[in-house]
Short mmCIF file of C-alpha atoms in Angstrom, two decimals:
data_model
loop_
_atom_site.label_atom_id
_atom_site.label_comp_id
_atom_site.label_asym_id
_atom_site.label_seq_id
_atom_site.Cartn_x
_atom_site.Cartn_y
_atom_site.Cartn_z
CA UNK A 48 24.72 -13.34 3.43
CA UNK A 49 27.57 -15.58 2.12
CA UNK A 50 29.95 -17.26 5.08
CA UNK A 51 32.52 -20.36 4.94
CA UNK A 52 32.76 -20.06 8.61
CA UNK A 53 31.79 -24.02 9.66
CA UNK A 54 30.07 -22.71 12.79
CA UNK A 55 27.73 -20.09 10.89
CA UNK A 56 27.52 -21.15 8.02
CA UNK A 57 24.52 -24.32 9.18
CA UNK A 58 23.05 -21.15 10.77
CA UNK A 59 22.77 -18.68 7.74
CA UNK A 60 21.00 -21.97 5.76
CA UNK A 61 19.10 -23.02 8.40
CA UNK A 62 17.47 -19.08 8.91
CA UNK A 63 17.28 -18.77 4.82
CA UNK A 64 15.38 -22.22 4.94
CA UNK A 65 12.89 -20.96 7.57
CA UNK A 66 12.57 -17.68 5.93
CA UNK A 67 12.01 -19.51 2.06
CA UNK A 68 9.39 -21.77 4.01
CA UNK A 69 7.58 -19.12 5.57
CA UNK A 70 7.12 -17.29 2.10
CA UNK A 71 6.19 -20.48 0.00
CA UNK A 72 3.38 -20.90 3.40
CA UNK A 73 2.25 -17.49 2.95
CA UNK A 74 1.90 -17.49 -0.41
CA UNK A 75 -0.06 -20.49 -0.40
CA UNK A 76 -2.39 -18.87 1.91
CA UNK A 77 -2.79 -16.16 0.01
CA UNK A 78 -3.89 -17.89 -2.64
CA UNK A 79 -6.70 -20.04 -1.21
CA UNK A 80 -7.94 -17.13 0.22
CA UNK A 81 -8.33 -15.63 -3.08
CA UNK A 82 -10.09 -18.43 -4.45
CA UNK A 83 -12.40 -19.39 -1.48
CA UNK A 84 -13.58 -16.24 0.26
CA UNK A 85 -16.62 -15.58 -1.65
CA UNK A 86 -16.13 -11.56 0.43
CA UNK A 87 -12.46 -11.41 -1.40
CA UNK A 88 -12.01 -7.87 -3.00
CA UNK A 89 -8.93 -8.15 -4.99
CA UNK A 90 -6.77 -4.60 -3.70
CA UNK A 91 -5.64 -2.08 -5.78
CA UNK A 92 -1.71 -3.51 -6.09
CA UNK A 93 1.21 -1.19 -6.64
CA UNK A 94 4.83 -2.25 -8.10
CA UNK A 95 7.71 -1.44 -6.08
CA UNK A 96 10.80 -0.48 -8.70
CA UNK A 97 14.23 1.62 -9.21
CA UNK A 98 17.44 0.28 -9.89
CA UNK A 99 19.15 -2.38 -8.18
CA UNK A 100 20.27 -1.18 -4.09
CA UNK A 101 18.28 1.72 -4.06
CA UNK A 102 16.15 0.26 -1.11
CA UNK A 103 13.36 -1.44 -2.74
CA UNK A 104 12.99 -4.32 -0.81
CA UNK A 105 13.80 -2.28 2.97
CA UNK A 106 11.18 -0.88 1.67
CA UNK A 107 9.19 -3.45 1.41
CA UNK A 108 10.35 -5.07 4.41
CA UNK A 109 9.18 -1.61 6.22
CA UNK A 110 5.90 -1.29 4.35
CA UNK A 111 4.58 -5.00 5.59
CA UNK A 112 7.10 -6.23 8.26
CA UNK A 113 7.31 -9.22 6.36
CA UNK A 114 11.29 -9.69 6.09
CA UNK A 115 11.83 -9.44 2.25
CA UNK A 116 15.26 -10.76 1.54
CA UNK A 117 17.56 -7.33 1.29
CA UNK A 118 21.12 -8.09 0.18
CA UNK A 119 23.85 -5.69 -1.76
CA UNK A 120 23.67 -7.16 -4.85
CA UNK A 121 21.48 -6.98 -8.01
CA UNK A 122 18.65 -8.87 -8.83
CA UNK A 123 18.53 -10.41 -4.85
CA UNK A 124 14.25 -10.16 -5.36
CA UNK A 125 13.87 -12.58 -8.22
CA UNK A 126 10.38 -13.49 -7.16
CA UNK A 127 8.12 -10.71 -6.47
CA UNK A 128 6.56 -9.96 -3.11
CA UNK A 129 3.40 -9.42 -1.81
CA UNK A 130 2.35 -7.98 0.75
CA UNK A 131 -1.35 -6.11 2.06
CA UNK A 132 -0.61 -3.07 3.68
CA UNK A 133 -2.48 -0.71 5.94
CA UNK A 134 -3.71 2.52 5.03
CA UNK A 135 -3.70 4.78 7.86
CA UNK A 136 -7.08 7.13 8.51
CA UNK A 137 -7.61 8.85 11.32
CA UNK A 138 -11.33 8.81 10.18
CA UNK A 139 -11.05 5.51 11.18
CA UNK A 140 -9.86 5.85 14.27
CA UNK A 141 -12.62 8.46 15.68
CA UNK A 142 -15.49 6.12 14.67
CA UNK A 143 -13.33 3.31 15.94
CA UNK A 144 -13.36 5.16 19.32
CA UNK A 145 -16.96 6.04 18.93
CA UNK A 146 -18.32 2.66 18.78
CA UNK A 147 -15.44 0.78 20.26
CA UNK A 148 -16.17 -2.06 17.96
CA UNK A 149 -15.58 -6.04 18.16
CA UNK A 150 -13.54 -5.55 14.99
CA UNK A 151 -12.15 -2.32 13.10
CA UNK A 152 -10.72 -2.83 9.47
CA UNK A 153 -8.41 0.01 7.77
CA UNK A 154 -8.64 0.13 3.41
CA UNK A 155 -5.25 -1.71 2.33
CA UNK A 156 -3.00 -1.60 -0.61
CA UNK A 157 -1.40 -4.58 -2.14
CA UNK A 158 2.45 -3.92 -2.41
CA UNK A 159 4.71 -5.72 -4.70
CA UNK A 160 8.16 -6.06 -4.47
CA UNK A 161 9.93 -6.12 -8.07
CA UNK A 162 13.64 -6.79 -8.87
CA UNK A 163 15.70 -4.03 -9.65
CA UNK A 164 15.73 -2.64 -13.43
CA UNK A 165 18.82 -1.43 -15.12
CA UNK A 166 19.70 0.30 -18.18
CA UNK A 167 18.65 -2.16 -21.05
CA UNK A 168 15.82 -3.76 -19.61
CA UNK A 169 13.30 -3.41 -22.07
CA UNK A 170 15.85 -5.43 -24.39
CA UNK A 171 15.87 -8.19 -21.89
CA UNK A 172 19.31 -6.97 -19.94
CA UNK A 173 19.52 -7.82 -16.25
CA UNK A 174 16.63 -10.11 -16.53
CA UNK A 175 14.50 -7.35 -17.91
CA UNK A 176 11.82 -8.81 -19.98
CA UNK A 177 10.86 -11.24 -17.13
CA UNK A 178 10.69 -8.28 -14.43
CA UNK A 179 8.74 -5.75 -17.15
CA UNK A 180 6.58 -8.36 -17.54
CA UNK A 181 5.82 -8.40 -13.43
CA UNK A 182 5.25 -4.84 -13.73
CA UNK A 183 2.39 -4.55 -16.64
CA UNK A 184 0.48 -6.48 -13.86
CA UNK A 185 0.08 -3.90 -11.29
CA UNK A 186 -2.16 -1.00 -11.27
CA UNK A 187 0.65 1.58 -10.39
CA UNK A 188 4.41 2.31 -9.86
CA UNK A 189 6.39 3.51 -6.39
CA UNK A 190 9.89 4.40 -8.28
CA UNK A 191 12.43 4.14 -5.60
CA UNK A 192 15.37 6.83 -6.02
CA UNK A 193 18.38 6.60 -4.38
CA UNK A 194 19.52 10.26 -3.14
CA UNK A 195 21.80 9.02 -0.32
CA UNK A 196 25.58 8.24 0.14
CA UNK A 197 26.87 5.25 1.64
CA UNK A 198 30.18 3.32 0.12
CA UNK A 199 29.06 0.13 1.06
CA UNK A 200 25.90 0.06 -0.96
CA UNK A 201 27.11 -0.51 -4.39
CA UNK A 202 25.13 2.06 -7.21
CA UNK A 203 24.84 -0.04 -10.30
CA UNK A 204 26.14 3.07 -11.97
CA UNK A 205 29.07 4.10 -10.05
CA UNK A 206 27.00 7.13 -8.59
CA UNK A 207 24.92 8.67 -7.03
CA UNK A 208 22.81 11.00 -9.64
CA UNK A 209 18.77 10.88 -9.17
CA UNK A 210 18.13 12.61 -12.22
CA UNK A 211 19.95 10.38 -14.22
CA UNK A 212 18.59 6.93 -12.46
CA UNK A 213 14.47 8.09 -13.20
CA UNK A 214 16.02 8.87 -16.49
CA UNK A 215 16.91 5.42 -17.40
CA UNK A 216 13.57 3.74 -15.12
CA UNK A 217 11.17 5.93 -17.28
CA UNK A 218 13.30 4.86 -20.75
CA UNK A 219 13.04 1.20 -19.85
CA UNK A 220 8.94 1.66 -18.91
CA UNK A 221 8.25 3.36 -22.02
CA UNK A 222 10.10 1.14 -24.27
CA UNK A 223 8.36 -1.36 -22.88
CA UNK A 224 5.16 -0.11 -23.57
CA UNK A 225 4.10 0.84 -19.61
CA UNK A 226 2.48 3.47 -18.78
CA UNK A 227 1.34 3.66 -15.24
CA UNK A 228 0.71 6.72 -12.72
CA UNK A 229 3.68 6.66 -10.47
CA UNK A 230 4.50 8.03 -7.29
CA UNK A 231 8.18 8.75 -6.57
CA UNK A 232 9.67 7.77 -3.39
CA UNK A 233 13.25 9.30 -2.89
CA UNK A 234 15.51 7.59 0.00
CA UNK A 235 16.90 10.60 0.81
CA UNK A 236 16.21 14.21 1.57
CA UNK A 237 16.65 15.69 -1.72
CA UNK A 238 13.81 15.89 -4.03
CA UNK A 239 15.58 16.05 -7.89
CA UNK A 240 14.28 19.04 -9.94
CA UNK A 241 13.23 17.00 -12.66
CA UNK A 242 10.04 16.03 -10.40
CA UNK A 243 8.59 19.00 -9.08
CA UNK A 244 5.53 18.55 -10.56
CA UNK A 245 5.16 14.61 -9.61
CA UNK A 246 3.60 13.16 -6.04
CA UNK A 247 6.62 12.77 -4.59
CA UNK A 248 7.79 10.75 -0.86
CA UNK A 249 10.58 11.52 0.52
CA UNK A 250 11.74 9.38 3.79
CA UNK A 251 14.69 7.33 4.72
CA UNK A 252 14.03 4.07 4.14
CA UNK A 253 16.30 2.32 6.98
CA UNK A 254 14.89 4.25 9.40
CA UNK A 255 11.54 3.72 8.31
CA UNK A 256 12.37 -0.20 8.86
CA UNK A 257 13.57 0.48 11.96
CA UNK A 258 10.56 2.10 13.11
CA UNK A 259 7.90 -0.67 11.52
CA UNK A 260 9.74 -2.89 14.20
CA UNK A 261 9.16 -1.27 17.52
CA UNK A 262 5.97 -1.77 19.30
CA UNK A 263 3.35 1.76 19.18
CA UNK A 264 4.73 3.43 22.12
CA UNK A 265 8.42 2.66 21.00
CA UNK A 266 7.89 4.06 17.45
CA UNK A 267 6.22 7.58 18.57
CA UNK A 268 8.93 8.15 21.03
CA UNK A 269 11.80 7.47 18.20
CA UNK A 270 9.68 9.94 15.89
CA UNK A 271 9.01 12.41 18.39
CA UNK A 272 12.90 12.23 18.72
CA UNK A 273 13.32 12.80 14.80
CA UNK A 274 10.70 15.66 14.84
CA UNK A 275 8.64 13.22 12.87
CA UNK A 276 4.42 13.48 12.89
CA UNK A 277 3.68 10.80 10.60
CA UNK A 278 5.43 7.66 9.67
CA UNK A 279 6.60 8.21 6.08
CA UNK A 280 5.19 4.75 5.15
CA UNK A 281 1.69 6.19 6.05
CA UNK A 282 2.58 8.92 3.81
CA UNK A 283 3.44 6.60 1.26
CA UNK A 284 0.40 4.51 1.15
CA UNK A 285 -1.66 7.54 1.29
CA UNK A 286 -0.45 9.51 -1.65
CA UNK A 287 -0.48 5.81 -3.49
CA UNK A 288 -3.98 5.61 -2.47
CA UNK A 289 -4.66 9.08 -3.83
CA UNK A 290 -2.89 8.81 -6.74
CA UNK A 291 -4.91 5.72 -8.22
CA UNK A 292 -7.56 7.45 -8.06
CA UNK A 293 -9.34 5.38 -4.74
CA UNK A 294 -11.66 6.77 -2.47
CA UNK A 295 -12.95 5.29 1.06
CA UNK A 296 -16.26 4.61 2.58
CA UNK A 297 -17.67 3.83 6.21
CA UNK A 298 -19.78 1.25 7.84
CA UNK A 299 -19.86 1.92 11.60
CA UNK A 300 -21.19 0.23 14.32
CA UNK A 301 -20.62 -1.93 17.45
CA UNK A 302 -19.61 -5.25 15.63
CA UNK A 303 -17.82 -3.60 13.34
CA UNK A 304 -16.06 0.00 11.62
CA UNK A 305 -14.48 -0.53 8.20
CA UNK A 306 -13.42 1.28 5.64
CA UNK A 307 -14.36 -0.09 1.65
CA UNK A 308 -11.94 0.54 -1.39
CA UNK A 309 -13.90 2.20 -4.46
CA UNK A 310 -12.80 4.29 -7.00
CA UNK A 311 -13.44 7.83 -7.20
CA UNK A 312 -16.81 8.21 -9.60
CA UNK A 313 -18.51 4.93 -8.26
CA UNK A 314 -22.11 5.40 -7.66
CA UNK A 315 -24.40 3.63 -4.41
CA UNK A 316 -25.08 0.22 -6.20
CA UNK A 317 -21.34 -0.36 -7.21
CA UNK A 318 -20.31 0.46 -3.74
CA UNK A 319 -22.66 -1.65 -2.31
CA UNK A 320 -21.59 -4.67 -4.23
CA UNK A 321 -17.96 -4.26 -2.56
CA UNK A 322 -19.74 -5.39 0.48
CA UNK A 323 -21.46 -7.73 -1.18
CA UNK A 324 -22.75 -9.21 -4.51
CA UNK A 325 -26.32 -9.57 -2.84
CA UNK A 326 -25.80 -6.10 -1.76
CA UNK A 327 -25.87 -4.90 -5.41
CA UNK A 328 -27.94 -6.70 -6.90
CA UNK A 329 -30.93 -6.44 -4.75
CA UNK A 330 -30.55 -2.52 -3.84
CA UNK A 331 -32.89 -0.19 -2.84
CA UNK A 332 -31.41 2.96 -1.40
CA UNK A 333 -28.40 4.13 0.41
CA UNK A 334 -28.52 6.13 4.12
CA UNK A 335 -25.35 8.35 4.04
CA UNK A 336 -23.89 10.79 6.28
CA UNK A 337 -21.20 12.79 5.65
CA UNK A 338 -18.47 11.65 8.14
CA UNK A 339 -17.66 15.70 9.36
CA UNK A 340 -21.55 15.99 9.74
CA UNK A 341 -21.14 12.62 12.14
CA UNK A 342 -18.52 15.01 14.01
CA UNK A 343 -20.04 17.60 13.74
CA UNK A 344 -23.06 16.90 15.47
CA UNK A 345 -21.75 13.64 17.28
CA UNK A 346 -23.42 10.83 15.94
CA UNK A 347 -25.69 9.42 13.31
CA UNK A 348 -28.74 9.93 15.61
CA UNK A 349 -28.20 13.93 15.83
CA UNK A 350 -27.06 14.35 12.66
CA UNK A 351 -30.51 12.52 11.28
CA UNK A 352 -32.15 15.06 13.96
CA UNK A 353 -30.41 17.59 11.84
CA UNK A 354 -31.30 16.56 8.37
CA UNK A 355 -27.71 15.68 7.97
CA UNK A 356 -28.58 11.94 6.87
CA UNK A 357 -29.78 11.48 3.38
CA UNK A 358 -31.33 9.39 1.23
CA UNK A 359 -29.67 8.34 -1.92
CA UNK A 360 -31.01 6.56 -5.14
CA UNK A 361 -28.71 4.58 -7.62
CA UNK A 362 -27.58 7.61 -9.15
CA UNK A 363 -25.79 8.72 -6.60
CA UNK A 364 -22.23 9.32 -7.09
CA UNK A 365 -20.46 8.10 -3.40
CA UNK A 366 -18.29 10.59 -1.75
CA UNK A 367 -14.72 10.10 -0.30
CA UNK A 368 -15.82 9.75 3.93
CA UNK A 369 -19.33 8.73 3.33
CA UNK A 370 -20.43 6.98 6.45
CA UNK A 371 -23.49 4.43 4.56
CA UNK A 372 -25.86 2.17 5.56
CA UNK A 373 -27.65 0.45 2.45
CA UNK A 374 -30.76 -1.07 2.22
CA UNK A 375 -31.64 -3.75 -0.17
CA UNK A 376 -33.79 -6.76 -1.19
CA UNK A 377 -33.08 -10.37 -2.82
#
């Protein structure tokens, strides 16, 4: 926001000094946390891109509520954001019911706000190689498409063509040597030919915002009113979660329910260790249930009584819902 009004104007630097203070806090945070929680996992982070004004950083702002600046020009996001988001499981939520733990702890994704690309970038246009460079750190790519009309939004092209914006996106990555799984997140309702055959979110992005800032009971009744089941952001994270190839499994009990990041393939000892080092190193076996036997039959107890909990060695290759309890010795 740009004012010479002499009564706003202390205001608008006043709320941009908070907002740049808050940020620099956070990130420091962040950091030590990374360096002195021995139970740090590092998450699975995904890069946030598309042109300039397509909605990157509402999105953002939506996905972790943490106020990204968003302003109608290009290049507003010159230091990426991070922010840890939630990944919504309703598996969660039974168990958390079940137990009705002290603490209950959803698998997250690490979300990075990038700067907006444009035509040129990989030959350092529009700050490209700086912003390219941001990107061959993450693990994956949410391309933001722009598929809606509004006059006051500048397009950095003059107009409003999908096809044509991925187009230039997917030039610029592979020119500069990228080549990440991406997930496709059109601001709109129209999803452009060209991506049939790509995971693909469609949502509008302001309203999404909108929604991320009402309290639980606020937000259903505004999607109810939309004819909306699921938040599109939960969508989002999902199919991101998906698409990189992660998996989740469960420890469940009164203290605590939480769900662990691994990748799809990992076997008992490597899951362990995401828990903890000790974990790993000193395992012995792994007592899984399959979380629809726990329905099934109601809880662990009953399903053991059914020969529904097993026994598993370290060649065992952990399944997407596993509910596990390992046992091990250092």
């Amino acid at each position: 926001m740009v004012t010479t009004d002499p009564d706003i104007a202390p205001l608008v630097c006043d709320r941009a000094r908070n907002q740049n203070l808050f940020f620099f806090h956070t990130k420091i945070l962040y950091h030590i946390a990374k360096i002195t929680c021995k139970c740090y996992h590092k998450s699975m982070q995904i890069g946030i891109v598309g042109l300039p004004n397509v909605g990157k950083s509402t999105l953002f702002n939506a996905l972790t509520r943490a106020g990204a600046q968003a302003a109608n020009y290009p290049f507003c996001t010159i230091e990426p954001n991070i922010g840890i988001v939630r990944v919504a499981d309703p598996r969660i939520d039974y168990l958390a019911k079940h137990y009705n733990p002290k603490s209950v702890i959803y698998a997250t994704i690490e979300f990075v706000d990038i700067a907006g690309l444009v035509k040129g970038a990989s030959k350092g246009e529009g700050l490209g190689n700086r912003f390219l460079a941001k990107i061959r750190e993450v693990d994956a790519i949410v391309h933001v498409v722009r598929a809606f009309e509004n006059s006051d939004i500048i397009h950095v092209n003059g107009k409003i063509d999908p096809d044509y914006d991925i187009d230039i996106i997917n030039i610029e990555l592979e020119l500069g040597g990228i080549d990440k799984p991406t997930i496709y997140c059109i601001n709109g309702d129209k999803i452009p030919k060209s991506l049939a055959d790509k995971p693909v979110v469609t949502l509008d992005v302001k309203l999404e915002e909108e929604l991320s800032a009402l309290e639980d009971a606020e937000r259903l009744e505004m999607m109810s009113a939309y004819g909306l089941k699921q938040s599109g952001l939960d969508l989002l994270a999902q199919t991101a979660y998906k698409t990189v190839g992660l998996i989740s499994f469960f420890t469940a009990g009164t203290p605590e329910v939480r769900a662990w990041t691994i990748k799809q393939g990992t076997k008992a000892p490597g899951a362990a260790g995401k828990i903890h080092t000790d974990f790993e190193r000193g395992f012995i076996r792994a007592e899984v249930c399959a979380y629809d036997d726990f329905v099934k039959y109601g809880d662990l107890v009953k399903a053991r009584e059914a020969g529904r909990v097993r026994s598993e060695g370290k060649d065992y290759v952990v399944r997407d819902g596993d509910i596990i309890h390992f046992r091990f010795n250092v």
